[in-house]
Amino acid sequence: MNDVDYAPTGPKVLQLLALLLMRAGQVVDSETIIRELWAQHPPRSVRKTMQTYVYHLRQCIERNGLAGSDVLRTKSPGYVFKVDPEQIDVFTFRRMFRQGRDLMADGRPAEAARILRSALALWTGPAMSNVPCGPVLSAYAVDLAEQQHAARYLRIQAEIDAGQHRDLIAELRSLVTENPHDEGLHGQLMRALGLSGRRLEALEMYRELRAKLNEELGLEPCADLQRLQQELLSVGR
């Protein structure tokens, strides 16, 4: 909203807001809130303290005119944040991710790539990076990071299938450098190289990854990479 940050400044109030937004439209029970805010060490008057944070959050919402006065409702056994999930980027991301998967399943990679690029553009940094996280939000952040990784992988695959493999090589080289043990990314780079007429580079990359996995982890490349290597070898026969 006009590039103004209306987030609560109090760490616990911000944490409470993140938890309620994570389950927008659903009741978040008081026990879950207590576990998130204090983990295994709640204060003696924990429910009164929790209610104080809810009050401060309501004040923040009303003071900044962010929503109607009844957006944060008390509803047994806890509280519910009544907002349209489409107003929250994470729900939009998830919807677009599902659309991308459906388009890939329908054999429409170019459309899938476009939707997935838009979904990934909603990310501006790691999930919950500005929020103090307890056990509930920490688990949620890990799940979101996995979904982002899966969406990126699918977007790259969609672009490869749509014939954009040459344009992906530089990006994939960077991603492989950042994620040296990610076999999925290595496979995508190998495939992009192979489709671009750079089969020898792809095979050399496989040899380097195999040596790294053997030396550092005592492992062989996964079955998918081994099959891809055989496909690349067979092209030259």
mmCIF file of N, CA, C and O in Angstrom, residues 27-72:
data_model
loop_
_atom_site.group_PDB
_atom_site.id
_atom_site.type_symbol
_atom_site.label_atom_id
_atom_site.label_comp_id
_atom_site.label_asym_id
_atom_site.label_seq_id
_atom_site.Cartn_x
_atom_site.Cartn_y
_atom_site.Cartn_z
ATOM 1 N N VAL A 27 -9.669 -20.628 11.795
ATOM 2 C CA VAL A 27 -9.454 -20.404 13.218
ATOM 3 C C VAL A 27 -8.093 -20.965 13.618
ATOM 4 O O VAL A 27 -7.772 -22.115 13.305
ATOM 5 N N VAL A 28 -7.297 -20.136 14.274
ATOM 6 C CA VAL A 28 -6.021 -20.575 14.837
ATOM 7 C C VAL A 28 -6.248 -20.691 16.345
ATOM 8 O O VAL A 28 -6.520 -19.683 17.008
ATOM 9 N N ASP A 29 -6.140 -21.902 16.857
ATOM 10 C CA ASP A 29 -6.462 -22.107 18.265
ATOM 11 C C ASP A 29 -5.395 -21.493 19.173
ATOM 12 O O ASP A 29 -4.228 -21.339 18.787
ATOM 13 N N SER A 30 -5.819 -21.162 20.379
ATOM 14 C CA SER A 30 -4.938 -20.483 21.328
ATOM 15 C C SER A 30 -3.701 -21.303 21.657
ATOM 16 O O SER A 30 -2.609 -20.749 21.837
ATOM 17 N N GLU A 31 -3.838 -22.614 21.712
ATOM 18 C CA GLU A 31 -2.683 -23.457 22.039
ATOM 19 C C GLU A 31 -1.599 -23.360 20.968
ATOM 20 O O GLU A 31 -0.410 -23.366 21.274
ATOM 21 N N THR A 32 -2.022 -23.276 19.710
ATOM 22 C CA THR A 32 -1.050 -23.118 18.623
ATOM 23 C C THR A 32 -0.350 -21.772 18.718
ATOM 24 O O THR A 32 0.871 -21.674 18.513
ATOM 25 N N ILE A 33 -1.100 -20.733 19.036
ATOM 26 C CA ILE A 33 -0.503 -19.397 19.190
ATOM 27 C C ILE A 33 0.515 -19.399 20.319
ATOM 28 O O ILE A 33 1.638 -18.884 20.176
ATOM 29 N N ILE A 34 0.139 -19.999 21.451
ATOM 30 C CA ILE A 34 1.043 -20.059 22.606
ATOM 31 C C ILE A 34 2.307 -20.840 22.260
ATOM 32 O O ILE A 34 3.431 -20.426 22.592
ATOM 33 N N ARG A 35 2.147 -21.941 21.554
ATOM 34 C CA ARG A 35 3.314 -22.756 21.184
ATOM 35 C C ARG A 35 4.234 -21.986 20.246
ATOM 36 O O ARG A 35 5.458 -22.063 20.362
ATOM 37 N N GLU A 36 3.647 -21.234 19.322
ATOM 38 C CA GLU A 36 4.465 -20.455 18.398
ATOM 39 C C GLU A 36 5.192 -19.319 19.100
ATOM 40 O O GLU A 36 6.385 -19.100 18.883
ATOM 41 N N LEU A 37 4.501 -18.594 19.963
ATOM 42 C CA LEU A 37 5.092 -17.412 20.574
ATOM 43 C C LEU A 37 6.095 -17.733 21.677
ATOM 44 O O LEU A 37 7.057 -16.980 21.886
ATOM 45 N N TRP A 38 5.881 -18.859 22.371
ATOM 46 C CA TRP A 38 6.749 -19.132 23.516
ATOM 47 C C TRP A 38 7.353 -20.535 23.528
ATOM 48 O O TRP A 38 8.094 -20.881 24.437
ATOM 49 N N ALA A 39 7.055 -21.341 22.529
ATOM 50 C CA ALA A 39 7.594 -22.709 22.446
ATOM 51 C C ALA A 39 7.354 -23.454 23.753
ATOM 52 O O ALA A 39 6.210 -23.603 24.178
ATOM 53 N N GLN A 40 8.423 -23.892 24.390
ATOM 54 C CA GLN A 40 8.294 -24.679 25.619
ATOM 55 C C GLN A 40 8.377 -23.828 26.886
ATOM 56 O O GLN A 40 8.402 -24.369 27.994
ATOM 57 N N HIS A 41 8.400 -22.488 26.746
ATOM 58 C CA HIS A 41 8.618 -21.649 27.926
ATOM 59 C C HIS A 41 7.594 -20.515 27.997
ATOM 60 O O HIS A 41 7.950 -19.331 27.948
ATOM 61 N N PRO A 42 6.309 -20.833 28.116
ATOM 62 C CA PRO A 42 5.300 -19.771 28.214
ATOM 63 C C PRO A 42 5.385 -19.056 29.564
ATOM 64 O O PRO A 42 5.774 -19.650 30.566
ATOM 65 N N PRO A 43 5.022 -17.762 29.594
ATOM 66 C CA PRO A 43 5.020 -17.045 30.870
ATOM 67 C C PRO A 43 3.892 -17.550 31.772
ATOM 68 O O PRO A 43 2.981 -18.232 31.314
ATOM 69 N N ARG A 44 3.955 -17.179 33.019
ATOM 70 C CA ARG A 44 2.971 -17.670 33.988
ATOM 71 C C ARG A 44 1.551 -17.251 33.587
ATOM 72 O O ARG A 44 0.626 -18.052 33.646
ATOM 73 N N SER A 45 1.370 -16.003 33.212
ATOM 74 C CA SER A 45 0.050 -15.504 32.805
ATOM 75 C C SER A 45 -0.055 -15.508 31.286
ATOM 76 O O SER A 45 -0.340 -14.486 30.658
ATOM 77 N N VAL A 46 0.159 -16.678 30.681
ATOM 78 C CA VAL A 46 0.330 -16.768 29.237
ATOM 79 C C VAL A 46 -0.910 -16.324 28.465
ATOM 80 O O VAL A 46 -0.805 -15.625 27.457
ATOM 81 N N ARG A 47 -2.090 -16.689 28.911
ATOM 82 C CA ARG A 47 -3.295 -16.338 28.149
ATOM 83 C C ARG A 47 -3.571 -14.837 28.202
ATOM 84 O O ARG A 47 -3.968 -14.242 27.199
ATOM 85 N N LYS A 48 -3.326 -14.239 29.345
ATOM 86 C CA LYS A 48 -3.507 -12.795 29.451
ATOM 87 C C LYS A 48 -2.491 -12.067 28.572
ATOM 88 O O LYS A 48 -2.816 -11.076 27.905
ATOM 89 N N THR A 49 -1.267 -12.559 28.558
ATOM 90 C CA THR A 49 -0.231 -11.954 27.711
ATOM 91 C C THR A 49 -0.584 -12.111 26.239
ATOM 92 O O THR A 49 -0.423 -11.167 25.445
ATOM 93 N N MET A 50 -1.078 -13.289 25.862
ATOM 94 C CA MET A 50 -1.491 -13.518 24.469
ATOM 95 C C MET A 50 -2.608 -12.555 24.079
ATOM 96 O O MET A 50 -2.583 -11.954 22.995
ATOM 97 N N GLN A 51 -3.567 -12.370 24.964
ATOM 98 C CA GLN A 51 -4.678 -11.456 24.684
ATOM 99 C C GLN A 51 -4.189 -10.019 24.533
ATOM 100 O O GLN A 51 -4.725 -9.246 23.728
ATOM 101 N N THR A 52 -3.146 -9.662 25.285
ATOM 102 C CA THR A 52 -2.556 -8.328 25.147
ATOM 103 C C THR A 52 -1.955 -8.142 23.759
ATOM 104 O O THR A 52 -2.121 -7.091 23.125
ATOM 105 N N TYR A 53 -1.272 -9.169 23.249
ATOM 106 C CA TYR A 53 -0.700 -9.073 21.905
ATOM 107 C C TYR A 53 -1.794 -8.993 20.849
ATOM 108 O O TYR A 53 -1.650 -8.269 19.850
ATOM 109 N N VAL A 54 -2.883 -9.721 21.037
ATOM 110 C CA VAL A 54 -4.019 -9.637 20.114
ATOM 111 C C VAL A 54 -4.583 -8.212 20.115
ATOM 112 O O VAL A 54 -4.890 -7.647 19.057
ATOM 113 N N TYR A 55 -4.695 -7.635 21.287
ATOM 114 C CA TYR A 55 -5.186 -6.256 21.411
ATOM 115 C C TYR A 55 -4.264 -5.288 20.668
ATOM 116 O O TYR A 55 -4.730 -4.408 19.929
ATOM 117 N N HIS A 56 -2.959 -5.439 20.850
ATOM 118 C CA HIS A 56 -2.009 -4.562 20.158
ATOM 119 C C HIS A 56 -2.093 -4.731 18.643
ATOM 120 O O HIS A 56 -1.966 -3.741 17.895
ATOM 121 N N LEU A 57 -2.321 -5.952 18.183
ATOM 122 C CA LEU A 57 -2.455 -6.189 16.749
ATOM 123 C C LEU A 57 -3.713 -5.514 16.220
ATOM 124 O O LEU A 57 -3.691 -4.888 15.150
ATOM 125 N N ARG A 58 -4.803 -5.622 16.947
ATOM 126 C CA ARG A 58 -6.042 -4.951 16.537
ATOM 127 C C ARG A 58 -5.823 -3.429 16.463
ATOM 128 O O ARG A 58 -6.286 -2.766 15.535
ATOM 129 N N GLN A 59 -5.125 -2.894 17.440
ATOM 130 C CA GLN A 59 -4.829 -1.461 17.436
ATOM 131 C C GLN A 59 -4.025 -1.054 16.205
ATOM 132 O O GLN A 59 -4.296 -0.025 15.579
ATOM 133 N N CYS A 60 -3.034 -1.858 15.874
ATOM 134 C CA CYS A 60 -2.191 -1.583 14.704
ATOM 135 C C CYS A 60 -3.024 -1.583 13.431
ATOM 136 O O CYS A 60 -2.878 -0.702 12.576
ATOM 137 N N ILE A 61 -3.913 -2.555 13.299
ATOM 138 C CA ILE A 61 -4.765 -2.660 12.109
ATOM 139 C C ILE A 61 -5.675 -1.451 12.004
ATOM 140 O O ILE A 61 -5.800 -0.817 10.949
ATOM 141 N N GLU A 62 -6.321 -1.087 13.101
ATOM 142 C CA GLU A 62 -7.273 0.024 13.093
ATOM 143 C C GLU A 62 -6.559 1.372 12.932
ATOM 144 O O GLU A 62 -7.026 2.255 12.207
ATOM 145 N N ARG A 63 -5.409 1.538 13.586
ATOM 146 C CA ARG A 63 -4.677 2.795 13.529
ATOM 147 C C ARG A 63 -4.229 3.131 12.105
ATOM 148 O O ARG A 63 -4.229 4.282 11.680
ATOM 149 N N ASN A 64 -3.874 2.097 11.356
ATOM 150 C CA ASN A 64 -3.386 2.304 9.995
ATOM 151 C C ASN A 64 -4.477 2.162 8.941
ATOM 152 O O ASN A 64 -4.201 2.293 7.744
ATOM 153 N N GLY A 65 -5.702 1.891 9.383
ATOM 154 C CA GLY A 65 -6.813 1.767 8.446
ATOM 155 C C GLY A 65 -6.620 0.674 7.425
ATOM 156 O O GLY A 65 -6.984 0.810 6.259
ATOM 157 N N LEU A 66 -6.055 -0.444 7.872
ATOM 158 C CA LEU A 66 -5.696 -1.521 6.942
ATOM 159 C C LEU A 66 -6.864 -2.413 6.585
ATOM 160 O O LEU A 66 -6.852 -3.097 5.570
ATOM 161 N N ALA A 67 -7.877 -2.479 7.435
ATOM 162 C CA ALA A 67 -9.019 -3.352 7.185
ATOM 163 C C ALA A 67 -10.142 -2.938 8.111
ATOM 164 O O ALA A 67 -9.991 -2.046 8.950
ATOM 165 N N GLY A 68 -11.293 -3.600 7.979
ATOM 166 C CA GLY A 68 -12.420 -3.321 8.857
ATOM 167 C C GLY A 68 -12.106 -3.683 10.297
ATOM 168 O O GLY A 68 -11.200 -4.469 10.575
ATOM 169 N N SER A 69 -12.855 -3.136 11.185
ATOM 170 C CA SER A 69 -12.599 -3.334 12.614
ATOM 171 C C SER A 69 -12.787 -4.776 13.054
ATOM 172 O O SER A 69 -12.277 -5.178 14.098
ATOM 173 N N ASP A 70 -13.528 -5.567 12.260
ATOM 174 C CA ASP A 70 -13.794 -6.952 12.664
ATOM 175 C C ASP A 70 -12.931 -7.955 11.909
ATOM 176 O O ASP A 70 -13.240 -9.142 11.878
ATOM 177 N N VAL A 71 -11.826 -7.491 11.290
ATOM 178 C CA VAL A 71 -10.999 -8.409 10.503
ATOM 179 C C VAL A 71 -10.345 -9.468 11.382
ATOM 180 O O VAL A 71 -10.163 -10.610 10.964
ATOM 181 N N LEU A 72 -9.991 -9.103 12.610
ATOM 182 C CA LEU A 72 -9.401 -10.050 13.549
ATOM 183 C C LEU A 72 -10.469 -10.398 14.585
ATOM 184 O O LEU A 72 -10.793 -9.584 15.451
#
